[in-house]
JSON list of C-alpha atoms in Angstrom, two decimals:
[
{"chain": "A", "resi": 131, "resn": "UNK", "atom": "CA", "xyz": [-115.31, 122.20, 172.07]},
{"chain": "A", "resi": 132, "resn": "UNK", "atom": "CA", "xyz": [-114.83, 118.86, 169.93]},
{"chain": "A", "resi": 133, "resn": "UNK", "atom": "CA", "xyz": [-116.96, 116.24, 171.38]},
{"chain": "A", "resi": 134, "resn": "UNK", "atom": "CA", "xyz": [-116.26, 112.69, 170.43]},
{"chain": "A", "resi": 135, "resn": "UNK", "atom": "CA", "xyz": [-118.56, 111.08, 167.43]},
{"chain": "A", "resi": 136, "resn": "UNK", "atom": "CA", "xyz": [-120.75, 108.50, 167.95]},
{"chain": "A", "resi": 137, "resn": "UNK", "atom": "CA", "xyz": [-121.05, 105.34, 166.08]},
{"chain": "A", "resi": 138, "resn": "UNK", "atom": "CA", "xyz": [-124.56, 104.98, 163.93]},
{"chain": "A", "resi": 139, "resn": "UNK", "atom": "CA", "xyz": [-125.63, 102.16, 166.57]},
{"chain": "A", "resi": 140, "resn": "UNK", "atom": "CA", "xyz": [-124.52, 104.27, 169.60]},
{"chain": "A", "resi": 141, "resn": "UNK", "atom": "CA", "xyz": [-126.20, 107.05, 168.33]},
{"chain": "A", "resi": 142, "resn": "UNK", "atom": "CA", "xyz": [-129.76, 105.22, 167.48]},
{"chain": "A", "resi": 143, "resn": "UNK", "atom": "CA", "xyz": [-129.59, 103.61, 170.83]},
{"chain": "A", "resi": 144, "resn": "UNK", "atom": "CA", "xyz": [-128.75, 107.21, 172.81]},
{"chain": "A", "resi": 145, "resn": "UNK", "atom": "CA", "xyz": [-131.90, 108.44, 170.84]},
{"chain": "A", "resi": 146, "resn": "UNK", "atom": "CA", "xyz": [-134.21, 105.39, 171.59]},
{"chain": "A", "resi": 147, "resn": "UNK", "atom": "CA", "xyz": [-133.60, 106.31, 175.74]},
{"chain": "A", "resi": 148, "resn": "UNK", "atom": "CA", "xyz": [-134.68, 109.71, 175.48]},
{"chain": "A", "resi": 149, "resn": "UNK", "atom": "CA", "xyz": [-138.02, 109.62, 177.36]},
{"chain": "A", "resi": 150, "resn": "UNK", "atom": "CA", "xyz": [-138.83, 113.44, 176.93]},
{"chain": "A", "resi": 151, "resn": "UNK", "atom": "CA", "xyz": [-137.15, 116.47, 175.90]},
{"chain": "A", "resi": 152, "resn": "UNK", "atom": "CA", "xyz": [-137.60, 120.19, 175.29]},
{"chain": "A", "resi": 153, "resn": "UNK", "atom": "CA", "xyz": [-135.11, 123.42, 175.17]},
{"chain": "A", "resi": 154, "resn": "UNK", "atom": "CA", "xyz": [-134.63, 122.90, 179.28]},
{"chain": "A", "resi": 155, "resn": "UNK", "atom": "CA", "xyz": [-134.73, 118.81, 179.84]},
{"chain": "A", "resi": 156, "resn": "UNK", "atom": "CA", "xyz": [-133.74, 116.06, 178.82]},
{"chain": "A", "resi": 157, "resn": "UNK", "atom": "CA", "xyz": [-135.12, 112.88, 180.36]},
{"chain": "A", "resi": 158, "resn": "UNK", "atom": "CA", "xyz": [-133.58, 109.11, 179.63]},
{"chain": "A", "resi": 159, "resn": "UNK", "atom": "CA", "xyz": [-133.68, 105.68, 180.19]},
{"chain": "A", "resi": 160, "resn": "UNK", "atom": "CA", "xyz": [-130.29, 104.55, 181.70]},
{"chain": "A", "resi": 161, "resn": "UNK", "atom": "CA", "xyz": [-128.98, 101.01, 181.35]},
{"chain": "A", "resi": 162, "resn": "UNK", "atom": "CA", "xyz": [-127.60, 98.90, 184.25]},
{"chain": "A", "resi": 163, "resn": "UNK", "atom": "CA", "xyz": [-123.77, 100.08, 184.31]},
{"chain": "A", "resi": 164, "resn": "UNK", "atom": "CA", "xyz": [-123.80, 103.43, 182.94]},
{"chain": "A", "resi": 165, "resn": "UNK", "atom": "CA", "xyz": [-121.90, 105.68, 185.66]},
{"chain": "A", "resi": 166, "resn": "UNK", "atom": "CA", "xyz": [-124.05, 109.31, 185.52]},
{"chain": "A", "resi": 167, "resn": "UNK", "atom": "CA", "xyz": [-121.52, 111.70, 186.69]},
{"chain": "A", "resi": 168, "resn": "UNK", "atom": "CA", "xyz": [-117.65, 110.75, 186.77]},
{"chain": "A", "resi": 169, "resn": "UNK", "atom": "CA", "xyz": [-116.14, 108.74, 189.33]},
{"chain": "A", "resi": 170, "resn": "UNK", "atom": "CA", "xyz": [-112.85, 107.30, 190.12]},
{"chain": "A", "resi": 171, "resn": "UNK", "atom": "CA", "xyz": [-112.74, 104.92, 187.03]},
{"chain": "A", "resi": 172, "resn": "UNK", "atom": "CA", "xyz": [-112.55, 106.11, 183.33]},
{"chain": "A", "resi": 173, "resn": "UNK", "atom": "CA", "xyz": [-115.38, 105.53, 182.16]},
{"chain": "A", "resi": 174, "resn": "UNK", "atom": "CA", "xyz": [-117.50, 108.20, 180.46]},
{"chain": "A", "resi": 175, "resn": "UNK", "atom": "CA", "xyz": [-120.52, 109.17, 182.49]},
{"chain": "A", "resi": 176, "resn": "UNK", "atom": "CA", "xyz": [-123.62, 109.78, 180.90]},
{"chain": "A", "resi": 177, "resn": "UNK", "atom": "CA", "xyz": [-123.83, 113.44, 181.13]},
{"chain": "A", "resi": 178, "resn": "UNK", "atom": "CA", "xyz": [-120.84, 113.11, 178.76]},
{"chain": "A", "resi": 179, "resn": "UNK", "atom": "CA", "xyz": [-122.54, 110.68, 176.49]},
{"chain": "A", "resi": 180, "resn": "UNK", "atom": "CA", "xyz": [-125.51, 113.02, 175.30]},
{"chain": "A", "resi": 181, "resn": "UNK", "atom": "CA", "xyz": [-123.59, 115.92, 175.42]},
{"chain": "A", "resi": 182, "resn": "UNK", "atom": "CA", "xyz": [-122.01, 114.50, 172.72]},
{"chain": "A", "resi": 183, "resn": "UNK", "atom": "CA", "xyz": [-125.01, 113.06, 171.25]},
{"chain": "A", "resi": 184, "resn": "UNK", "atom": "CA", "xyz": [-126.53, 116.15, 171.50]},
{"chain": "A", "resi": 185, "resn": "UNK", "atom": "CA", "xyz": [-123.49, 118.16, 169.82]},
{"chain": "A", "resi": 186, "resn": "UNK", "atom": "CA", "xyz": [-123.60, 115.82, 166.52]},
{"chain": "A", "resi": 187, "resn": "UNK", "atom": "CA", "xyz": [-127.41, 115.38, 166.13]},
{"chain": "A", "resi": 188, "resn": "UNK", "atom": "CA", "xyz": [-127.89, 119.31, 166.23]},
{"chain": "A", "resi": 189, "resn": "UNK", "atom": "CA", "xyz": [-124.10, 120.23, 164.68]},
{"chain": "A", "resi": 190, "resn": "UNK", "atom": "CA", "xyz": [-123.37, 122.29, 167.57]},
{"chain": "A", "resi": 191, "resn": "UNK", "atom": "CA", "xyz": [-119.53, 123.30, 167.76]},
{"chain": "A", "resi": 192, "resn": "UNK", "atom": "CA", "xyz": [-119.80, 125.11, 170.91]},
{"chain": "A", "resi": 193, "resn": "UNK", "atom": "CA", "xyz": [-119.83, 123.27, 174.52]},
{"chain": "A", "resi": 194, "resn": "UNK", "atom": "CA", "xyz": [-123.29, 121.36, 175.48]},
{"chain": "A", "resi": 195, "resn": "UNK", "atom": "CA", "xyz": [-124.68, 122.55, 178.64]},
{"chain": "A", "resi": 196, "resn": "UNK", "atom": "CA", "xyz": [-126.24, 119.14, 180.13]},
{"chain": "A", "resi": 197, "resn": "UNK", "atom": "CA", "xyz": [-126.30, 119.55, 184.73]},
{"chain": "A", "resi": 198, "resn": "UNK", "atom": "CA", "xyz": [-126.88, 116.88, 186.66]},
{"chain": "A", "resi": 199, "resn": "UNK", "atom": "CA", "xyz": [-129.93, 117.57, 189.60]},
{"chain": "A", "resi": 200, "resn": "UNK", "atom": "CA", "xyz": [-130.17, 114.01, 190.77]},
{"chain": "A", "resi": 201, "resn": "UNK", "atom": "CA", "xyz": [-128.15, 110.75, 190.74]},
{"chain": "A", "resi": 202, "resn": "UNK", "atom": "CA", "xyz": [-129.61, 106.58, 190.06]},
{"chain": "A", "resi": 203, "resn": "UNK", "atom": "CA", "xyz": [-126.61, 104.20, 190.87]},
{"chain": "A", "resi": 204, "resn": "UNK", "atom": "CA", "xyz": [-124.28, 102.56, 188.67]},
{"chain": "A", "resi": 205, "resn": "UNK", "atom": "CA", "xyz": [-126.16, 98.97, 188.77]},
{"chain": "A", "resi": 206, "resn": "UNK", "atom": "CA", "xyz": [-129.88, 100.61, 188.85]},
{"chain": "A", "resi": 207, "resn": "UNK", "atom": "CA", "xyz": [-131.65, 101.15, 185.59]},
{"chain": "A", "resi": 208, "resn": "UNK", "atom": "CA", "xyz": [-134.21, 103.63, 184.45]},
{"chain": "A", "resi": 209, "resn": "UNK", "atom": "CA", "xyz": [-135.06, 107.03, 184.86]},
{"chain": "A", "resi": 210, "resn": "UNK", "atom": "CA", "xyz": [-132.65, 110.44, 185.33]},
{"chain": "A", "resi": 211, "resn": "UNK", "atom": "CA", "xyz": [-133.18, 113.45, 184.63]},
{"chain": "A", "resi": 212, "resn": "UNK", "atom": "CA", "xyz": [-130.96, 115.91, 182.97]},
{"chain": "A", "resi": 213, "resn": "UNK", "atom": "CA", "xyz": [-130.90, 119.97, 182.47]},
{"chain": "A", "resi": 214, "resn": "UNK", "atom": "CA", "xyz": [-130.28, 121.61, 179.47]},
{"chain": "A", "resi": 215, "resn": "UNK", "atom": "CA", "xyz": [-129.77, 125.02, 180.78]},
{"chain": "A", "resi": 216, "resn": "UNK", "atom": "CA", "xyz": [-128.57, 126.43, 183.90]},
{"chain": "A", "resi": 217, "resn": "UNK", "atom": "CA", "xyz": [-131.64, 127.98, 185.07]},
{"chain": "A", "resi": 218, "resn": "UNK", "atom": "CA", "xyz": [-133.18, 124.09, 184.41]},
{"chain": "A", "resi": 219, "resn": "UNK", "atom": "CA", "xyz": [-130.64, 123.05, 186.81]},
{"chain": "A", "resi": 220, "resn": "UNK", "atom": "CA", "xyz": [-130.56, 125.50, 189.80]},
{"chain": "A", "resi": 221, "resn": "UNK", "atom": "CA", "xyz": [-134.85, 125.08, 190.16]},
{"chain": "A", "resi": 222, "resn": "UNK", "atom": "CA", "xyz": [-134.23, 121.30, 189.67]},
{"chain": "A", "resi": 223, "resn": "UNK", "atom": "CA", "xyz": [-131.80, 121.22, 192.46]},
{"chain": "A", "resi": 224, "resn": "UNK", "atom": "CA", "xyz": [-133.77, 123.16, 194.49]},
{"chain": "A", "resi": 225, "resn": "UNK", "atom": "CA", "xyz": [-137.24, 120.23, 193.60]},
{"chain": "A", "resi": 226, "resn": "UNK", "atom": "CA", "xyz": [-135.31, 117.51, 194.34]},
{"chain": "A", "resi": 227, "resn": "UNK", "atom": "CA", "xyz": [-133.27, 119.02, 197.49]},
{"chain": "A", "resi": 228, "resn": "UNK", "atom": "CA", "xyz": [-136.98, 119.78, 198.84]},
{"chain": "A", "resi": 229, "resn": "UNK", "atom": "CA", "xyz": [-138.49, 116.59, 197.95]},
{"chain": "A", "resi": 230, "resn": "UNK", "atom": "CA", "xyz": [-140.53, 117.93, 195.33]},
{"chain": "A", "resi": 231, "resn": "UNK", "atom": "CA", "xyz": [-140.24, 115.16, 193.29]},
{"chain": "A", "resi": 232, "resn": "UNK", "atom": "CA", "xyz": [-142.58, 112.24, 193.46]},
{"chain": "A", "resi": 233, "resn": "UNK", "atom": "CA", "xyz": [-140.14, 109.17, 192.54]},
{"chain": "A", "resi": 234, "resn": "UNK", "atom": "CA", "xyz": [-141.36, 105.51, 192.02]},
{"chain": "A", "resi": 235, "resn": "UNK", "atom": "CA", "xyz": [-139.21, 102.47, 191.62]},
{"chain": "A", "resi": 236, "resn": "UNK", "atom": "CA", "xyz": [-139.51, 99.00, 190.44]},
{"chain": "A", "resi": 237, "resn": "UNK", "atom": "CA", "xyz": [-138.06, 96.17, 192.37]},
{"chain": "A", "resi": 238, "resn": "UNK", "atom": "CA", "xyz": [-137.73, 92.41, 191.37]},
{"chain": "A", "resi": 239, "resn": "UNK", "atom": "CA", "xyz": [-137.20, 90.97, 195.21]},
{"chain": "A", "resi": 240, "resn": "UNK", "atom": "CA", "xyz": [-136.27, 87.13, 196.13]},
{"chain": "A", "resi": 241, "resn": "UNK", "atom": "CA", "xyz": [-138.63, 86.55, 198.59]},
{"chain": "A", "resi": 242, "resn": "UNK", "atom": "CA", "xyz": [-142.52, 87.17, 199.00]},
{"chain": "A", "resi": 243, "resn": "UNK", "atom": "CA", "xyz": [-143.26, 90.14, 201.38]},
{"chain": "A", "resi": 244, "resn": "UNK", "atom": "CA", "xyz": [-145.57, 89.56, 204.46]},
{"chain": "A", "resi": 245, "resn": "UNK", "atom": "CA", "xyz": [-147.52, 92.67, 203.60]},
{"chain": "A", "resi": 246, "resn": "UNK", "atom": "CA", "xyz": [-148.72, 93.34, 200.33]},
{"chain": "A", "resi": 247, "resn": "UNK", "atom": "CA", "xyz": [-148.30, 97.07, 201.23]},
{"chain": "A", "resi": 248, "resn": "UNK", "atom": "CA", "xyz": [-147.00, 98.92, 203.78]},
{"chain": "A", "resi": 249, "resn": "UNK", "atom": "CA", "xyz": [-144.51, 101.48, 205.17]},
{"chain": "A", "resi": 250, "resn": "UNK", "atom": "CA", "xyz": [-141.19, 101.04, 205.81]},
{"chain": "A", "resi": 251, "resn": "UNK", "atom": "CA", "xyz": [-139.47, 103.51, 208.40]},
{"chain": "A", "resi": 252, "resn": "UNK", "atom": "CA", "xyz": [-136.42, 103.34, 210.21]},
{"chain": "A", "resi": 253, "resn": "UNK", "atom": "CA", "xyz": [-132.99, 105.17, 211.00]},
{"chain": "A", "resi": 254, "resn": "UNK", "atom": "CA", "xyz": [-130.31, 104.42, 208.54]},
{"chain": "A", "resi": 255, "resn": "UNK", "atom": "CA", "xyz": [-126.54, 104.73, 208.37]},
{"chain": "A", "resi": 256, "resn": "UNK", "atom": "CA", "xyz": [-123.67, 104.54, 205.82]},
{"chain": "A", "resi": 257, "resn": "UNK", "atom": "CA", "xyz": [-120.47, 102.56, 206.23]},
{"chain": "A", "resi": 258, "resn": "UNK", "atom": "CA", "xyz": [-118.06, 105.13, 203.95]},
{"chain": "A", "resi": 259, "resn": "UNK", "atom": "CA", "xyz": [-115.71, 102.06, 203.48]},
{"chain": "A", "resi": 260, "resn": "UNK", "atom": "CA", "xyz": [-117.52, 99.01, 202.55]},
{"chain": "A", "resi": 261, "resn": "UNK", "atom": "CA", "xyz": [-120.20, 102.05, 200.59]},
{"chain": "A", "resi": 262, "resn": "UNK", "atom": "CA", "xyz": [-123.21, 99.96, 202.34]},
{"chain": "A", "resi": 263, "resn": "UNK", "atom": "CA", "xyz": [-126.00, 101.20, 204.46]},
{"chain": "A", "resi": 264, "resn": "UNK", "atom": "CA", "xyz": [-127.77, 99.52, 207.81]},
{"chain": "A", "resi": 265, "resn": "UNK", "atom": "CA", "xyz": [-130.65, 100.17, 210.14]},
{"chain": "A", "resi": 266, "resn": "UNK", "atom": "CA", "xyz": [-130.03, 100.91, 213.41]},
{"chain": "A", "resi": 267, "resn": "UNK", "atom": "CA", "xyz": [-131.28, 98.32, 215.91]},
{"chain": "A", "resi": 268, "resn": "UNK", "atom": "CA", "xyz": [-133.39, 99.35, 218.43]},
{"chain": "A", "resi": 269, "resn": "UNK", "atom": "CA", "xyz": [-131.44, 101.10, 221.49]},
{"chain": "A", "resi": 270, "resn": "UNK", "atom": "CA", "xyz": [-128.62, 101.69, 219.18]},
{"chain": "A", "resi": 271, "resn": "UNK", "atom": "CA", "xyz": [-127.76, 105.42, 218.73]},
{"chain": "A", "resi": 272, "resn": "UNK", "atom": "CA", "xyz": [-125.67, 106.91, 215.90]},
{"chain": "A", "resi": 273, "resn": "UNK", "atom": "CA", "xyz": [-125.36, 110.81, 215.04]},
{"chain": "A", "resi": 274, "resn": "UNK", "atom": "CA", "xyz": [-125.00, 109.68, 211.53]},
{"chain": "A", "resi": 275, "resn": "UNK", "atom": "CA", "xyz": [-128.12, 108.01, 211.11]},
{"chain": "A", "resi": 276, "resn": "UNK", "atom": "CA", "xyz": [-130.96, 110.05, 208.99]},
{"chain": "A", "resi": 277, "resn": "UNK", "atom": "CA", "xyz": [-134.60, 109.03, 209.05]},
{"chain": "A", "resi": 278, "resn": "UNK", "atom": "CA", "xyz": [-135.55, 106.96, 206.14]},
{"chain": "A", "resi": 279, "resn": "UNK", "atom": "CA", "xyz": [-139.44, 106.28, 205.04]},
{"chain": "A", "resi": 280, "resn": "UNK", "atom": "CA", "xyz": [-140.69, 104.45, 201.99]},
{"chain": "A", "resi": 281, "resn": "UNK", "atom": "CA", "xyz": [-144.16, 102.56, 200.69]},
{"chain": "A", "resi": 282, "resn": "UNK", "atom": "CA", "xyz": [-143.88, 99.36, 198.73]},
{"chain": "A", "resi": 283, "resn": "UNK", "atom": "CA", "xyz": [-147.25, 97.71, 197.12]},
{"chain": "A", "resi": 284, "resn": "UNK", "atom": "CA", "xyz": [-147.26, 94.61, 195.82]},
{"chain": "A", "resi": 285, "resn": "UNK", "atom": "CA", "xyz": [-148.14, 94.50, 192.13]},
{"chain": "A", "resi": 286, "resn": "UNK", "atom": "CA", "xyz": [-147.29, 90.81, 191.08]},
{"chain": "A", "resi": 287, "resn": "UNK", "atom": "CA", "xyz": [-144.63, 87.80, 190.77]},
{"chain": "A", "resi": 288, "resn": "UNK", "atom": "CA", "xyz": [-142.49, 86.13, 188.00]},
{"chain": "A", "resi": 289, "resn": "UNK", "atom": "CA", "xyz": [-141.97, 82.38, 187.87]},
{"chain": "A", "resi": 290, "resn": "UNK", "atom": "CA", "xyz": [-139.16, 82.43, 190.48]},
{"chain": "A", "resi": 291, "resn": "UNK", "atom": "CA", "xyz": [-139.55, 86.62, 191.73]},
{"chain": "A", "resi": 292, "resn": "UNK", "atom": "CA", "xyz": [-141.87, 89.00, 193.39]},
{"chain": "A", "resi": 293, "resn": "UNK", "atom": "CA", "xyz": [-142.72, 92.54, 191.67]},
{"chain": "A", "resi": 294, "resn": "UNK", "atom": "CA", "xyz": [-143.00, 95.36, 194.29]},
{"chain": "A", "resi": 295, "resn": "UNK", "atom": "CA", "xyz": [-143.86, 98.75, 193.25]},
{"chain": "A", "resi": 296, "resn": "UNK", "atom": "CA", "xyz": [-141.83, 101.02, 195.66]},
{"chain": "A", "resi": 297, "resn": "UNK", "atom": "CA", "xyz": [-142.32, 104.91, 196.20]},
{"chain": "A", "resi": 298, "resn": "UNK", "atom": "CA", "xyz": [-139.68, 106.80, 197.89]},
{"chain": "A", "resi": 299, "resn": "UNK", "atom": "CA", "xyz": [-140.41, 109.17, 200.54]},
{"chain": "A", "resi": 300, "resn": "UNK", "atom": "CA", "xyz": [-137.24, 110.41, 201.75]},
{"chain": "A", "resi": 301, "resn": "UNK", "atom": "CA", "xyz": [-133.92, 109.76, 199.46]},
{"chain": "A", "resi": 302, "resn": "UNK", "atom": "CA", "xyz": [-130.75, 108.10, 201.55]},
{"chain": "A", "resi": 303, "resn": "UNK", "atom": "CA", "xyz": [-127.93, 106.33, 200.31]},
{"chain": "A", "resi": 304, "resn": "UNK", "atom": "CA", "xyz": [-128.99, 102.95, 198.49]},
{"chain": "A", "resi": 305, "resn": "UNK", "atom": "CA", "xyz": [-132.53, 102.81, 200.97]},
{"chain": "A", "resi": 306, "resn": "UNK", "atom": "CA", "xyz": [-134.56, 100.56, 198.85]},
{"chain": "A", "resi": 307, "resn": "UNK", "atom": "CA", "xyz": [-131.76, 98.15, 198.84]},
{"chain": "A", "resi": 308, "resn": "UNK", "atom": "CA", "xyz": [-131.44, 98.42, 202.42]},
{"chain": "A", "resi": 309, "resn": "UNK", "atom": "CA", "xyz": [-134.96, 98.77, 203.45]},
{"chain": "A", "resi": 310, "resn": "UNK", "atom": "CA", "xyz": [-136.41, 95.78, 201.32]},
{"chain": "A", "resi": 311, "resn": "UNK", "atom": "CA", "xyz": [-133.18, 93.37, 202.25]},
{"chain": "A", "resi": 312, "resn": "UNK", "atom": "CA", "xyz": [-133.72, 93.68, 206.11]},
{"chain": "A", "resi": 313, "resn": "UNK", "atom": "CA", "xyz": [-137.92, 93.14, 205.77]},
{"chain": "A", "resi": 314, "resn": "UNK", "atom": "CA", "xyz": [-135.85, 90.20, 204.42]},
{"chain": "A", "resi": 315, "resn": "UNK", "atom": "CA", "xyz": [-136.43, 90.32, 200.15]},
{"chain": "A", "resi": 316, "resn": "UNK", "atom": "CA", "xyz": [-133.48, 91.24, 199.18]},
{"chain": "A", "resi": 317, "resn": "UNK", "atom": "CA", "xyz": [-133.43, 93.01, 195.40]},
{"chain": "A", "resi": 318, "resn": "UNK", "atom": "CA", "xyz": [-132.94, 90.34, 192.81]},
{"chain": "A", "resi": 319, "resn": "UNK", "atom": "CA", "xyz": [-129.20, 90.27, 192.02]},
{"chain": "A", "resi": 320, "resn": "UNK", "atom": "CA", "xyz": [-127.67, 92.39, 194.61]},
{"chain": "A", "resi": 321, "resn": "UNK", "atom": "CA", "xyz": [-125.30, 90.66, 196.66]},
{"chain": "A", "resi": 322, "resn": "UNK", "atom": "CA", "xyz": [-124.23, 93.34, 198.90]},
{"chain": "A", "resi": 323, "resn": "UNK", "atom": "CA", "xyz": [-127.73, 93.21, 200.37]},
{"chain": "A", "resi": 324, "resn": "UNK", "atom": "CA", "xyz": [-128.33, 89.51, 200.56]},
{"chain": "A", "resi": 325, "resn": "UNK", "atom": "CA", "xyz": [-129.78, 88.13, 197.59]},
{"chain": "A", "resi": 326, "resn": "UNK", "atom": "CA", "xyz": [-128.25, 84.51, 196.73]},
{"chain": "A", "resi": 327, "resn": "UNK", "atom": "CA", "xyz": [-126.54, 84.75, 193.10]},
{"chain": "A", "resi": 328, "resn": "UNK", "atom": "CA", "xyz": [-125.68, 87.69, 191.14]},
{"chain": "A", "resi": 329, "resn": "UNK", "atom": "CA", "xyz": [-127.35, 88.60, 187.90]},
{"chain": "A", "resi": 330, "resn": "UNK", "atom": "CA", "xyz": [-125.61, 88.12, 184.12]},
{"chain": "A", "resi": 331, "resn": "UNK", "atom": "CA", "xyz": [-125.02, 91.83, 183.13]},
{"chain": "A", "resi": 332, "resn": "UNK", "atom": "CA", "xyz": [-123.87, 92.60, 187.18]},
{"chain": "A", "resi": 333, "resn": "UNK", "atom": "CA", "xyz": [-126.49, 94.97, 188.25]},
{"chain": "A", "resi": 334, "resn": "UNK", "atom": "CA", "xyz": [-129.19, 94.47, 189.97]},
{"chain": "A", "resi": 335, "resn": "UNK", "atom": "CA", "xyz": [-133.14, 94.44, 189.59]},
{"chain": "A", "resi": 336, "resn": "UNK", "atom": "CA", "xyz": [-133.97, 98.44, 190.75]},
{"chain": "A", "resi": 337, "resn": "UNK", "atom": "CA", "xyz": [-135.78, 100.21, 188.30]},
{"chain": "A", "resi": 338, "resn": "UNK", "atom": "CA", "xyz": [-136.33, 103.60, 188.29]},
{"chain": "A", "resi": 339, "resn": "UNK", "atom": "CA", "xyz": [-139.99, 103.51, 187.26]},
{"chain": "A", "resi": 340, "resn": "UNK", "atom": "CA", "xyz": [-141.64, 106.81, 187.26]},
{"chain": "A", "resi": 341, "resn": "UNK", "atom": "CA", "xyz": [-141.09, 110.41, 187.92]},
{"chain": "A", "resi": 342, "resn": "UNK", "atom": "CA", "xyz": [-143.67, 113.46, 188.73]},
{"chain": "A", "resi": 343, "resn": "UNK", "atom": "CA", "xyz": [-142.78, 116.95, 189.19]},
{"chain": "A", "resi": 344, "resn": "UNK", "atom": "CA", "xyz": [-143.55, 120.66, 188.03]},
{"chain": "A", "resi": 345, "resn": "UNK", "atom": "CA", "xyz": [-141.56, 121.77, 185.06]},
{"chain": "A", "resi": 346, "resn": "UNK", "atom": "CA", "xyz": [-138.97, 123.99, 186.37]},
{"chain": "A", "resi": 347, "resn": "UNK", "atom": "CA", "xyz": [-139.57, 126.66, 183.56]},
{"chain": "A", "resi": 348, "resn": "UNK", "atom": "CA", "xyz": [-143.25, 125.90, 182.09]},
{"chain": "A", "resi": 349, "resn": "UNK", "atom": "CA", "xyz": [-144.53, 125.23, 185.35]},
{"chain": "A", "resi": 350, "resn": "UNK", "atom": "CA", "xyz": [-146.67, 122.30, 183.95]},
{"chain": "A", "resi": 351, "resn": "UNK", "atom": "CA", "xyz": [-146.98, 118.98, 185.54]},
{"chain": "A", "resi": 352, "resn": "UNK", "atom": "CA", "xyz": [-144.95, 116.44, 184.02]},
{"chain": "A", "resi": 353, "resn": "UNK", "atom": "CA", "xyz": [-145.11, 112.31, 184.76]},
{"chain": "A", "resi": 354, "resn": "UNK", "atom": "CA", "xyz": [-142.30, 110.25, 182.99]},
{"chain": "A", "resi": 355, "resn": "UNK", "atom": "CA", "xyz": [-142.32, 106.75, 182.69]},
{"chain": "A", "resi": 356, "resn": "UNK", "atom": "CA", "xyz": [-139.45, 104.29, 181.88]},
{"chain": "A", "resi": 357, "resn": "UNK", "atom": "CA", "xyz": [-139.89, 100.52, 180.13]},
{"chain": "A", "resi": 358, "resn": "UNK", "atom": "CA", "xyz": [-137.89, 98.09, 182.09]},
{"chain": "A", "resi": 359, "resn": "UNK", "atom": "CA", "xyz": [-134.97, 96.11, 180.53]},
{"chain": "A", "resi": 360, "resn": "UNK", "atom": "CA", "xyz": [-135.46, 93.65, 178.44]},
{"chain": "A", "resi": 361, "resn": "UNK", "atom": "CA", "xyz": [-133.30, 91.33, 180.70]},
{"chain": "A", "resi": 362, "resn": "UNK", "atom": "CA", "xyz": [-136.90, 91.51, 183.28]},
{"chain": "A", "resi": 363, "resn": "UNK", "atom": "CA", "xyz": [-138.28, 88.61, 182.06]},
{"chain": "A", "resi": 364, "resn": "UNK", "atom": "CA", "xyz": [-142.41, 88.09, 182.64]},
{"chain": "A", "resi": 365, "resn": "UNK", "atom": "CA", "xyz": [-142.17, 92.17, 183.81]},
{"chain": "A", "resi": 366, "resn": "UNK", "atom": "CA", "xyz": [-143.88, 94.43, 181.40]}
]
């Protein structure tokens, strides 16, 4: 299979995301906009990307295995993992199905929280059409709805934003976004969910911090860690 080339800056920025790799994973550092499995528009998902990355840096001319366990959102940034091989991929799905995976995110939220930590727990259900979630309000009853827990801590604030440190304990559609924006701080750029203005590159400040799991063939514990973008200013 012919896989298309990269440029020489393509190909040096593909390589400066990698976060980890061996024979089984690969582990990067996606950018706000970057689509991770193919959707409904053209554009080539990222799975794509470093399979063709991978075919021209090690002149492979057969096809590039590269499964997909997990999925981050088209405007979220940061960590996803990828599998190599298919035995990679069936005991990934399996980690992440069974909430094996410990996964931390960064949030730059509009508003102060009350708390500087505590535990966020409520009921949750997606709209299909306008692809948003809500809480259920007390005495409101929905077969839909799934349970939905996180923890955020309070680590520190920017000149006009408030860094929250957010671990997920159950994984439903867009929950952070949800959970934060109805404690009412809204993620910084993310109109959907409240926040005020958009921000310049049209995602939205959820970063997918950290990642902890067992390797799925070494069996060795294994804690990833992504930079934030650049675009975070004051956030190291």
């Amino acid at each position: 299979m012919m896989y298309r080339p990269l440029s020489e800056e393509e190909y040096r920025d593909l390589a400066s995301r990698i976060l980890y790799e061996d024979n089984h994973l690969l582990v990067v550092n996606k950018k706000v906009g970057e689509i991770v499995q193919g959707d409904k528009t053209s554009d080539e998902p990222l799975t794509e990307t470093y399979k063709a990355f991978i075919a021209q840096r090690d002149v492979k001319p057969g096809q590039v295995f590269m499964g997909l366990p997990h999925r981050l959102d088209r405007p979220v940034s940061g960590i996803v993992v990828l599998a190599k091989t298919s035995k990679s991929l069936e005991r990934l799905n399996a980690m992440f199905r069974d909430g094996d995976v410990k996964k931390v995110y960064w949030a730059l939220v509009c508003r102060e929280p009350s708390e500087k930590e505590r535990l966020l727990e409520g009921m949750l259900w997606r709209n299909e059409k306008q692809n948003k979630s809500y809480i259920c309000r007390p005495g409101a009853v929905r077969k839909d709805a799934k349970l939905a827990k996180l923890i955020y801590r309070y680590i520190d604030k920017t000149e006009r934003y408030f860094l929250l440190e957010v671990e997920l304990l159950t994984g439903r559609h867009h929950q952070i976004r949800c959970q934060l924006a109805d404690m009412g701080c809204p993620i910084k750029g993310d109109l959907k969910y409240g926040a005020p203005r958009s921000n310049p590159d049209g995602g939205i400040s959820l970063h997918a911090r950290r990642i902890t799991f067992t390797h799925p063939v070494k069996k060795e514990p294994l804690t990833i860690e992504a930079p934030v973008p650049a675009s975070w200013k004051g956030v190291r």
